[in-house]
Tab-separated table of N, CA and C in Angstrom:
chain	number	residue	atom	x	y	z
A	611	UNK	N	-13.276	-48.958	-23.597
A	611	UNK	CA	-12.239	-48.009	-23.192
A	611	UNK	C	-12.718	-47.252	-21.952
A	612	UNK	N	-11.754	-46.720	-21.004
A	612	UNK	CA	-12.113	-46.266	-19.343
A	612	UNK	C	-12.583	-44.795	-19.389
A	613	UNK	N	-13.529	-44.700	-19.525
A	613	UNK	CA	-13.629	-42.825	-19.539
A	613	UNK	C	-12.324	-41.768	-19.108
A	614	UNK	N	-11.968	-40.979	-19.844
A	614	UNK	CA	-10.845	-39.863	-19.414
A	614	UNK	C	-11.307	-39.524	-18.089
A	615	UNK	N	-9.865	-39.408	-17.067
A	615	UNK	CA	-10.649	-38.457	-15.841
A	615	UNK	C	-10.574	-37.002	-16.626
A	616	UNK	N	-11.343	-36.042	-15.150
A	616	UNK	CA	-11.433	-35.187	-15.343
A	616	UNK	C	-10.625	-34.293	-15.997
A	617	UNK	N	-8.967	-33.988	-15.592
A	617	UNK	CA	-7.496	-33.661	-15.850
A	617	UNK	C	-7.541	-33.839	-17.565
A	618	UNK	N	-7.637	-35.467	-17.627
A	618	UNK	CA	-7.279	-35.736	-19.108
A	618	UNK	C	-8.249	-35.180	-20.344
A	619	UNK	N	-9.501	-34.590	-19.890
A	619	UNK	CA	-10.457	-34.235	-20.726
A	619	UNK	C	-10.212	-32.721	-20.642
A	620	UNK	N	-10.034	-31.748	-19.283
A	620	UNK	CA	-9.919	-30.369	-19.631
A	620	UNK	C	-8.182	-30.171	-20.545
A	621	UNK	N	-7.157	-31.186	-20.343
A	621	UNK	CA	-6.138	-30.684	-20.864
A	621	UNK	C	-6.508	-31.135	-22.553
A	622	UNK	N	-7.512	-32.151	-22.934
A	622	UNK	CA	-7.718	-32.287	-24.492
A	622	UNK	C	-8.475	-31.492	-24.895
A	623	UNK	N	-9.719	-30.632	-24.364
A	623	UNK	CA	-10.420	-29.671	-24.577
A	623	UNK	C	-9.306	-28.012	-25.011
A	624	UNK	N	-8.465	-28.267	-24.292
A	624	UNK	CA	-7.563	-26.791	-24.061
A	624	UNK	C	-6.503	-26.813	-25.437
A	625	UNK	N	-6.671	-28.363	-25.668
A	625	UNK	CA	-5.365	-28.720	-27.056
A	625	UNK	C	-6.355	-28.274	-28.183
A	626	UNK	N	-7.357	-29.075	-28.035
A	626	UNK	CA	-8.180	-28.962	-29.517
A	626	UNK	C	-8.469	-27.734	-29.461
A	627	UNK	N	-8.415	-26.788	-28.730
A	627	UNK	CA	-9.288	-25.606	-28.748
A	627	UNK	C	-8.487	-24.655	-29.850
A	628	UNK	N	-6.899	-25.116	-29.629
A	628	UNK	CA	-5.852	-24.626	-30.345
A	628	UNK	C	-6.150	-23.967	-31.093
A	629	UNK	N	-6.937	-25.159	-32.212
A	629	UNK	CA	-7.116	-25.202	-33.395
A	629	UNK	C	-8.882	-24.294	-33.792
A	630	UNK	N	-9.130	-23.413	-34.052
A	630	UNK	CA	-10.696	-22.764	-34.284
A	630	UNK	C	-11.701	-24.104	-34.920
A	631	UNK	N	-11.164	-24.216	-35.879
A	631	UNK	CA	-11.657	-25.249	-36.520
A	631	UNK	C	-12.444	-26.338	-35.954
A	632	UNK	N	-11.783	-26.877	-34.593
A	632	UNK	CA	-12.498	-28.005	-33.815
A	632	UNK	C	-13.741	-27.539	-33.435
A	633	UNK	N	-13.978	-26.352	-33.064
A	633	UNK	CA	-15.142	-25.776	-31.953
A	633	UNK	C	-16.624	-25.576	-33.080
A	634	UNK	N	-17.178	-26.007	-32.625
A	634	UNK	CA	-18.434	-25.405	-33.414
A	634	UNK	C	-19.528	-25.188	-32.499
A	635	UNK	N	-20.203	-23.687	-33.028
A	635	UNK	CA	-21.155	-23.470	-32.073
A	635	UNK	C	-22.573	-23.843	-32.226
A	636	UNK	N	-23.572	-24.562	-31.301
A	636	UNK	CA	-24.726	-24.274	-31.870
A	636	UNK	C	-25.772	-23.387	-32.226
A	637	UNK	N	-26.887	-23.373	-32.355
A	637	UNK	CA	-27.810	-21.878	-32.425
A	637	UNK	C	-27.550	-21.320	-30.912
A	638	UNK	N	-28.217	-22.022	-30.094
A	638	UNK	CA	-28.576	-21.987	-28.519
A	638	UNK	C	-27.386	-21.313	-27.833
A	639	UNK	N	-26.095	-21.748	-27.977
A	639	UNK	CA	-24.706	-21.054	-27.314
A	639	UNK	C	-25.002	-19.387	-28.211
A	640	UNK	N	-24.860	-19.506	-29.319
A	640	UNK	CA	-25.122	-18.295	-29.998
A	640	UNK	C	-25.581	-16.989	-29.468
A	641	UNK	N	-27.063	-17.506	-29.372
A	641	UNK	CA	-27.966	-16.859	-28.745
A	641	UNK	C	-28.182	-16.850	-27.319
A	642	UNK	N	-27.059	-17.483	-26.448
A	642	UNK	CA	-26.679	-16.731	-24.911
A	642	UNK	C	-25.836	-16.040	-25.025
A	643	UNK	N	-24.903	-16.433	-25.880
A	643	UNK	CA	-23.350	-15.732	-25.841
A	643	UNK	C	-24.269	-14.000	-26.184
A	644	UNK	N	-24.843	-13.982	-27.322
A	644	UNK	CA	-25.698	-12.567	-27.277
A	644	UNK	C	-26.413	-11.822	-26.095
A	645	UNK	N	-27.518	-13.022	-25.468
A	645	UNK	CA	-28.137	-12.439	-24.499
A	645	UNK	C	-26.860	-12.147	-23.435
A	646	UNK	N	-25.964	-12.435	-23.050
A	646	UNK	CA	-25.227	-12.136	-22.125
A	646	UNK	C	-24.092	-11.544	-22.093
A	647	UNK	N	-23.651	-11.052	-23.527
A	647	UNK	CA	-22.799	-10.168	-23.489
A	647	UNK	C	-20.679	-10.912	-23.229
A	648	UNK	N	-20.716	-11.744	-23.715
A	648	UNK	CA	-20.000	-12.822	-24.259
A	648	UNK	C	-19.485	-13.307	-25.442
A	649	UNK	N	-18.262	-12.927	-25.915
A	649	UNK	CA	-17.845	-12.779	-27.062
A	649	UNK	C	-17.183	-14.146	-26.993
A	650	UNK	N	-17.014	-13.836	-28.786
A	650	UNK	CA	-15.723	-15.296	-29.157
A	650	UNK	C	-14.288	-15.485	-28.544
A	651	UNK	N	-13.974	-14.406	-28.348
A	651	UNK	CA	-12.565	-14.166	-27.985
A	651	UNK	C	-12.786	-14.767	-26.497
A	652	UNK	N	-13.849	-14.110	-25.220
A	652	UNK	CA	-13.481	-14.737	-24.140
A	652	UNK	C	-13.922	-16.023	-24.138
A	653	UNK	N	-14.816	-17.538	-25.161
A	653	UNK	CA	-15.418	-17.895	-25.012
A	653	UNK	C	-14.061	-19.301	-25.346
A	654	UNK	N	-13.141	-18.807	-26.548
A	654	UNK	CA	-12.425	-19.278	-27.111
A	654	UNK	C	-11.260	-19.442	-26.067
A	655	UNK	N	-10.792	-18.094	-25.058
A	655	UNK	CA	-10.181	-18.053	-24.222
A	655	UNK	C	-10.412	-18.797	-22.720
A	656	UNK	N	-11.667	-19.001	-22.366
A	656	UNK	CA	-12.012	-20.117	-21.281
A	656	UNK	C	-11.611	-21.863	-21.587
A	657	UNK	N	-12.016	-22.153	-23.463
A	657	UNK	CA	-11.874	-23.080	-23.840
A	657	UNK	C	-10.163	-23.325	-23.592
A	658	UNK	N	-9.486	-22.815	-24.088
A	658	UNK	CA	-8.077	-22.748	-23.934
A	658	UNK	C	-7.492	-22.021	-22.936
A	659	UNK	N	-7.881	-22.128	-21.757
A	659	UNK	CA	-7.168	-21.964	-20.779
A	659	UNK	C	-7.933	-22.027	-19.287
A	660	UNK	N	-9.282	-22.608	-19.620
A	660	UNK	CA	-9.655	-23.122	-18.231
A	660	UNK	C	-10.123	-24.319	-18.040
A	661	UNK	N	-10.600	-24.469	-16.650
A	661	UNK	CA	-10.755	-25.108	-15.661
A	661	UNK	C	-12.278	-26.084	-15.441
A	662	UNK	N	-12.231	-27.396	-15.862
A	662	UNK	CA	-13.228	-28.333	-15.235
A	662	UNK	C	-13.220	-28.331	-13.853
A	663	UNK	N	-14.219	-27.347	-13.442
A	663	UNK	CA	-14.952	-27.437	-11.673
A	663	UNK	C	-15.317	-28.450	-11.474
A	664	UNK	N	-16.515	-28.745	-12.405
A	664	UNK	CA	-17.648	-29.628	-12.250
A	664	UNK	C	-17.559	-30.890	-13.129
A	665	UNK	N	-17.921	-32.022	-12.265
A	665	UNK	CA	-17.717	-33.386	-13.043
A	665	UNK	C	-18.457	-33.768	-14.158
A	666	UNK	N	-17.579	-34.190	-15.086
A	666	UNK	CA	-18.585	-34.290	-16.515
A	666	UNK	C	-19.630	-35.325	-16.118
A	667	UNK	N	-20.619	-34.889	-17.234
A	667	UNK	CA	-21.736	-35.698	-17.380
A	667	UNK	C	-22.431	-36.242	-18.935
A	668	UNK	N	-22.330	-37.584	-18.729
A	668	UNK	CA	-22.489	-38.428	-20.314
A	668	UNK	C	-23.816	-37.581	-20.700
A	669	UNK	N	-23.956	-37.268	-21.924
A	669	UNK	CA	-25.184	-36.349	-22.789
A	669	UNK	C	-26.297	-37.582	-23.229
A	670	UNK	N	-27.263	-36.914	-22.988
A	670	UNK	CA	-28.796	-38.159	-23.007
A	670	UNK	C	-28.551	-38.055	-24.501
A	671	UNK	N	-28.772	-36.982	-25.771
A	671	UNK	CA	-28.879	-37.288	-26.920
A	671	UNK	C	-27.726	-37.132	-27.845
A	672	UNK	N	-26.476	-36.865	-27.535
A	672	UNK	CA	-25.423	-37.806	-28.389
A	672	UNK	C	-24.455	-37.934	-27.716
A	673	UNK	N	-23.337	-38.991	-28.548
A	673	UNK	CA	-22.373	-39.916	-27.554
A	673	UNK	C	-21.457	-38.769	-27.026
A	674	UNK	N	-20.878	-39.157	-26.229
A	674	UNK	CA	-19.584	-37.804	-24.873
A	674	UNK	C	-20.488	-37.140	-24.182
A	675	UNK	N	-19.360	-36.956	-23.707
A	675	UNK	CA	-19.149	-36.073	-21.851
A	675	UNK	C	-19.669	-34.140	-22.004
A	676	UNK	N	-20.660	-33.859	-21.378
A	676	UNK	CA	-20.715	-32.687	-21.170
A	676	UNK	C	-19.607	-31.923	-20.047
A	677	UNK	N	-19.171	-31.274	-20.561
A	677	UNK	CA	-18.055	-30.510	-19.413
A	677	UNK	C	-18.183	-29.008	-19.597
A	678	UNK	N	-17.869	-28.785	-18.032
A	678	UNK	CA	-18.384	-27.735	-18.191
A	678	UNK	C	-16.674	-26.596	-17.731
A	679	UNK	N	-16.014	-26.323	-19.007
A	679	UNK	CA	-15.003	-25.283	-18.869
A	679	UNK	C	-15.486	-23.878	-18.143
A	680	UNK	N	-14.735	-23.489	-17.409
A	680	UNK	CA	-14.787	-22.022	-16.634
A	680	UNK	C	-13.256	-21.367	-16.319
A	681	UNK	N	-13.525	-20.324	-16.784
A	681	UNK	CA	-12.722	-19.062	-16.512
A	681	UNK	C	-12.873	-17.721	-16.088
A	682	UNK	N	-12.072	-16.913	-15.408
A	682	UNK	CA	-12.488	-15.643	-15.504
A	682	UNK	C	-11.833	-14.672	-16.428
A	683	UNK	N	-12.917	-13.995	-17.489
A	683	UNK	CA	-12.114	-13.099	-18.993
A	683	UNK	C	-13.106	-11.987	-18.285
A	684	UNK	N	-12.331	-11.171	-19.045
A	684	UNK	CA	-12.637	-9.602	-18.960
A	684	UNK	C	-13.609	-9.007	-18.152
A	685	UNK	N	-14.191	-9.487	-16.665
A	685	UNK	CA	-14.272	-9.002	-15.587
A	685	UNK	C	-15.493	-10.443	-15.327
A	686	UNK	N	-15.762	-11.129	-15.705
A	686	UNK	CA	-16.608	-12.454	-16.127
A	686	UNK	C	-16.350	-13.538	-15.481
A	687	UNK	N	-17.193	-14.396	-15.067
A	687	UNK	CA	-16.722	-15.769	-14.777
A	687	UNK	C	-17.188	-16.735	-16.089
A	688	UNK	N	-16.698	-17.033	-16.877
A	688	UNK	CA	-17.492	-17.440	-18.042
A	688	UNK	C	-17.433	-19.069	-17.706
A	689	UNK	N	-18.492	-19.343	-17.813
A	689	UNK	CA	-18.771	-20.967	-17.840
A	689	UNK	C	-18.946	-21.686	-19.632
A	690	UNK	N	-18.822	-22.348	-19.923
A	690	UNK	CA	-18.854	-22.726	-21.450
A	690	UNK	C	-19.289	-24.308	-21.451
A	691	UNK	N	-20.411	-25.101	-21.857
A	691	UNK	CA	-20.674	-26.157	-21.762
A	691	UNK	C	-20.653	-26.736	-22.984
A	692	UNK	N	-19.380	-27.888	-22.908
A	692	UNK	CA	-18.825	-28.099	-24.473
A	692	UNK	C	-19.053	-30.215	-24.335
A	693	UNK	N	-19.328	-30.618	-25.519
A	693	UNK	CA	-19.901	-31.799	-25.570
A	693	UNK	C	-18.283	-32.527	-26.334
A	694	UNK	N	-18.292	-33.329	-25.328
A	694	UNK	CA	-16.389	-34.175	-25.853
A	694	UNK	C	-16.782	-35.193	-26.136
A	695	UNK	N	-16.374	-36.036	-27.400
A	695	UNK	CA	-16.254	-37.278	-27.624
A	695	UNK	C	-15.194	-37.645	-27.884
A	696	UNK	N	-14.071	-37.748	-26.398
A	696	UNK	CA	-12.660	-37.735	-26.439
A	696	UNK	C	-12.937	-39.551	-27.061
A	697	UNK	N	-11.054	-39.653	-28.037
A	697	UNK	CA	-10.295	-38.557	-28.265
A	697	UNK	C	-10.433	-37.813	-29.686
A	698	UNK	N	-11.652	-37.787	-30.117
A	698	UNK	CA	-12.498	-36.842	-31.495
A	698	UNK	C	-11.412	-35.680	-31.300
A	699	UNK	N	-11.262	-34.789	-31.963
A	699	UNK	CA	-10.643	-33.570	-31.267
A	699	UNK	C	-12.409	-31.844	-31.369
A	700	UNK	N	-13.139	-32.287	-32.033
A	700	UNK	CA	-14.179	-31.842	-32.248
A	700	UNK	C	-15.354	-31.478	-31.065
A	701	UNK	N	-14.837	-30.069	-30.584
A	701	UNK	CA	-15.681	-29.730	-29.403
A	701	UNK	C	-16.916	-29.358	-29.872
A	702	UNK	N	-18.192	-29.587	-29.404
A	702	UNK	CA	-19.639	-28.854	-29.358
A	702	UNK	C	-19.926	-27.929	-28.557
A	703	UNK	N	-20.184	-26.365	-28.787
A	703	UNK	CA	-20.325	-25.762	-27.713
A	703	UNK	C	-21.805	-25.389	-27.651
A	704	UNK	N	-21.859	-26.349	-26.348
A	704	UNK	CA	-24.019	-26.296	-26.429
A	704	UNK	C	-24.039	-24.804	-25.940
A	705	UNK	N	-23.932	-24.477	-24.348
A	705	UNK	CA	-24.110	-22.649	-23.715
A	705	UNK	C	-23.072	-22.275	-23.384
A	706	UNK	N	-23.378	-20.853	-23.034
A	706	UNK	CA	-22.262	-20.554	-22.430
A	706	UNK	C	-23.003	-19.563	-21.456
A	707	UNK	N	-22.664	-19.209	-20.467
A	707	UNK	CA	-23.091	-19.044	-19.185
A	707	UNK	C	-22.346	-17.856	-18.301
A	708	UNK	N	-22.614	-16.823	-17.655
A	708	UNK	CA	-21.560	-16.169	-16.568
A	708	UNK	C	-22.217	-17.228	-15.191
A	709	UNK	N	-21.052	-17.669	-14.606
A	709	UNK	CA	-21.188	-18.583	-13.633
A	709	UNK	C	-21.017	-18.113	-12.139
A	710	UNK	N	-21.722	-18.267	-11.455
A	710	UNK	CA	-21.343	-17.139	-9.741
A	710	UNK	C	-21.303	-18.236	-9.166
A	711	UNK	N	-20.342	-17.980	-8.172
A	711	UNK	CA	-19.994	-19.086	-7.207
A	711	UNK	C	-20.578	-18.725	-6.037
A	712	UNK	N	-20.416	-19.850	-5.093
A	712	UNK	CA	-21.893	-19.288	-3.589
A	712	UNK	C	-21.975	-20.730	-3.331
């Protein structure tokens, strides 16, 4: 099967996100979302309603596409790096990141 472009993976990321249920976080996202002051609400809100900048990249240790969702929530550029094994509907959210552009 042809890898999703870019388009077809942020608009299935933004569907599944719908649902809470799909997203699961790991320790590591956890514990940035803490160090950086990054809640569920904006993290949930980038997932469902932003933007693949950057071109995914296949993950060395399990199968799908790392993508990297970005938005700007509550004065933030939040970056969110979520692991797709389209069309699974089951996002992984490895970090999450404030992202500066430059």
């Amino acid at each position: 099967m042809a890898q999703p472009s870019k388009r077809q993976l942020e608009k299935h990321i933004q569907q599944c996100a719908h649902d809470s249920a799909n997203i699961v976080f790991v320790n590591h996202a956890r514990e940035r979302m803490r160090l950086r002051k990054i809640n569920d609400p904006m993290v949930l809100e980038t997932l469902r309603k932003g933007i693949i900048a950057r071109e995914p990249e296949p993950d060395m240790k399990a199968p799908g596409l790392r993508c990297v969702m970005e938005r700007y929530v509550s004065g933030v550029n939040v970056g969110v790096v979520v692991l797709v094994d389209h069309p699974a509907p089951d996002l992984l959210v490895i970090t999450v990141m404030e992202v500066t552009k430059g």
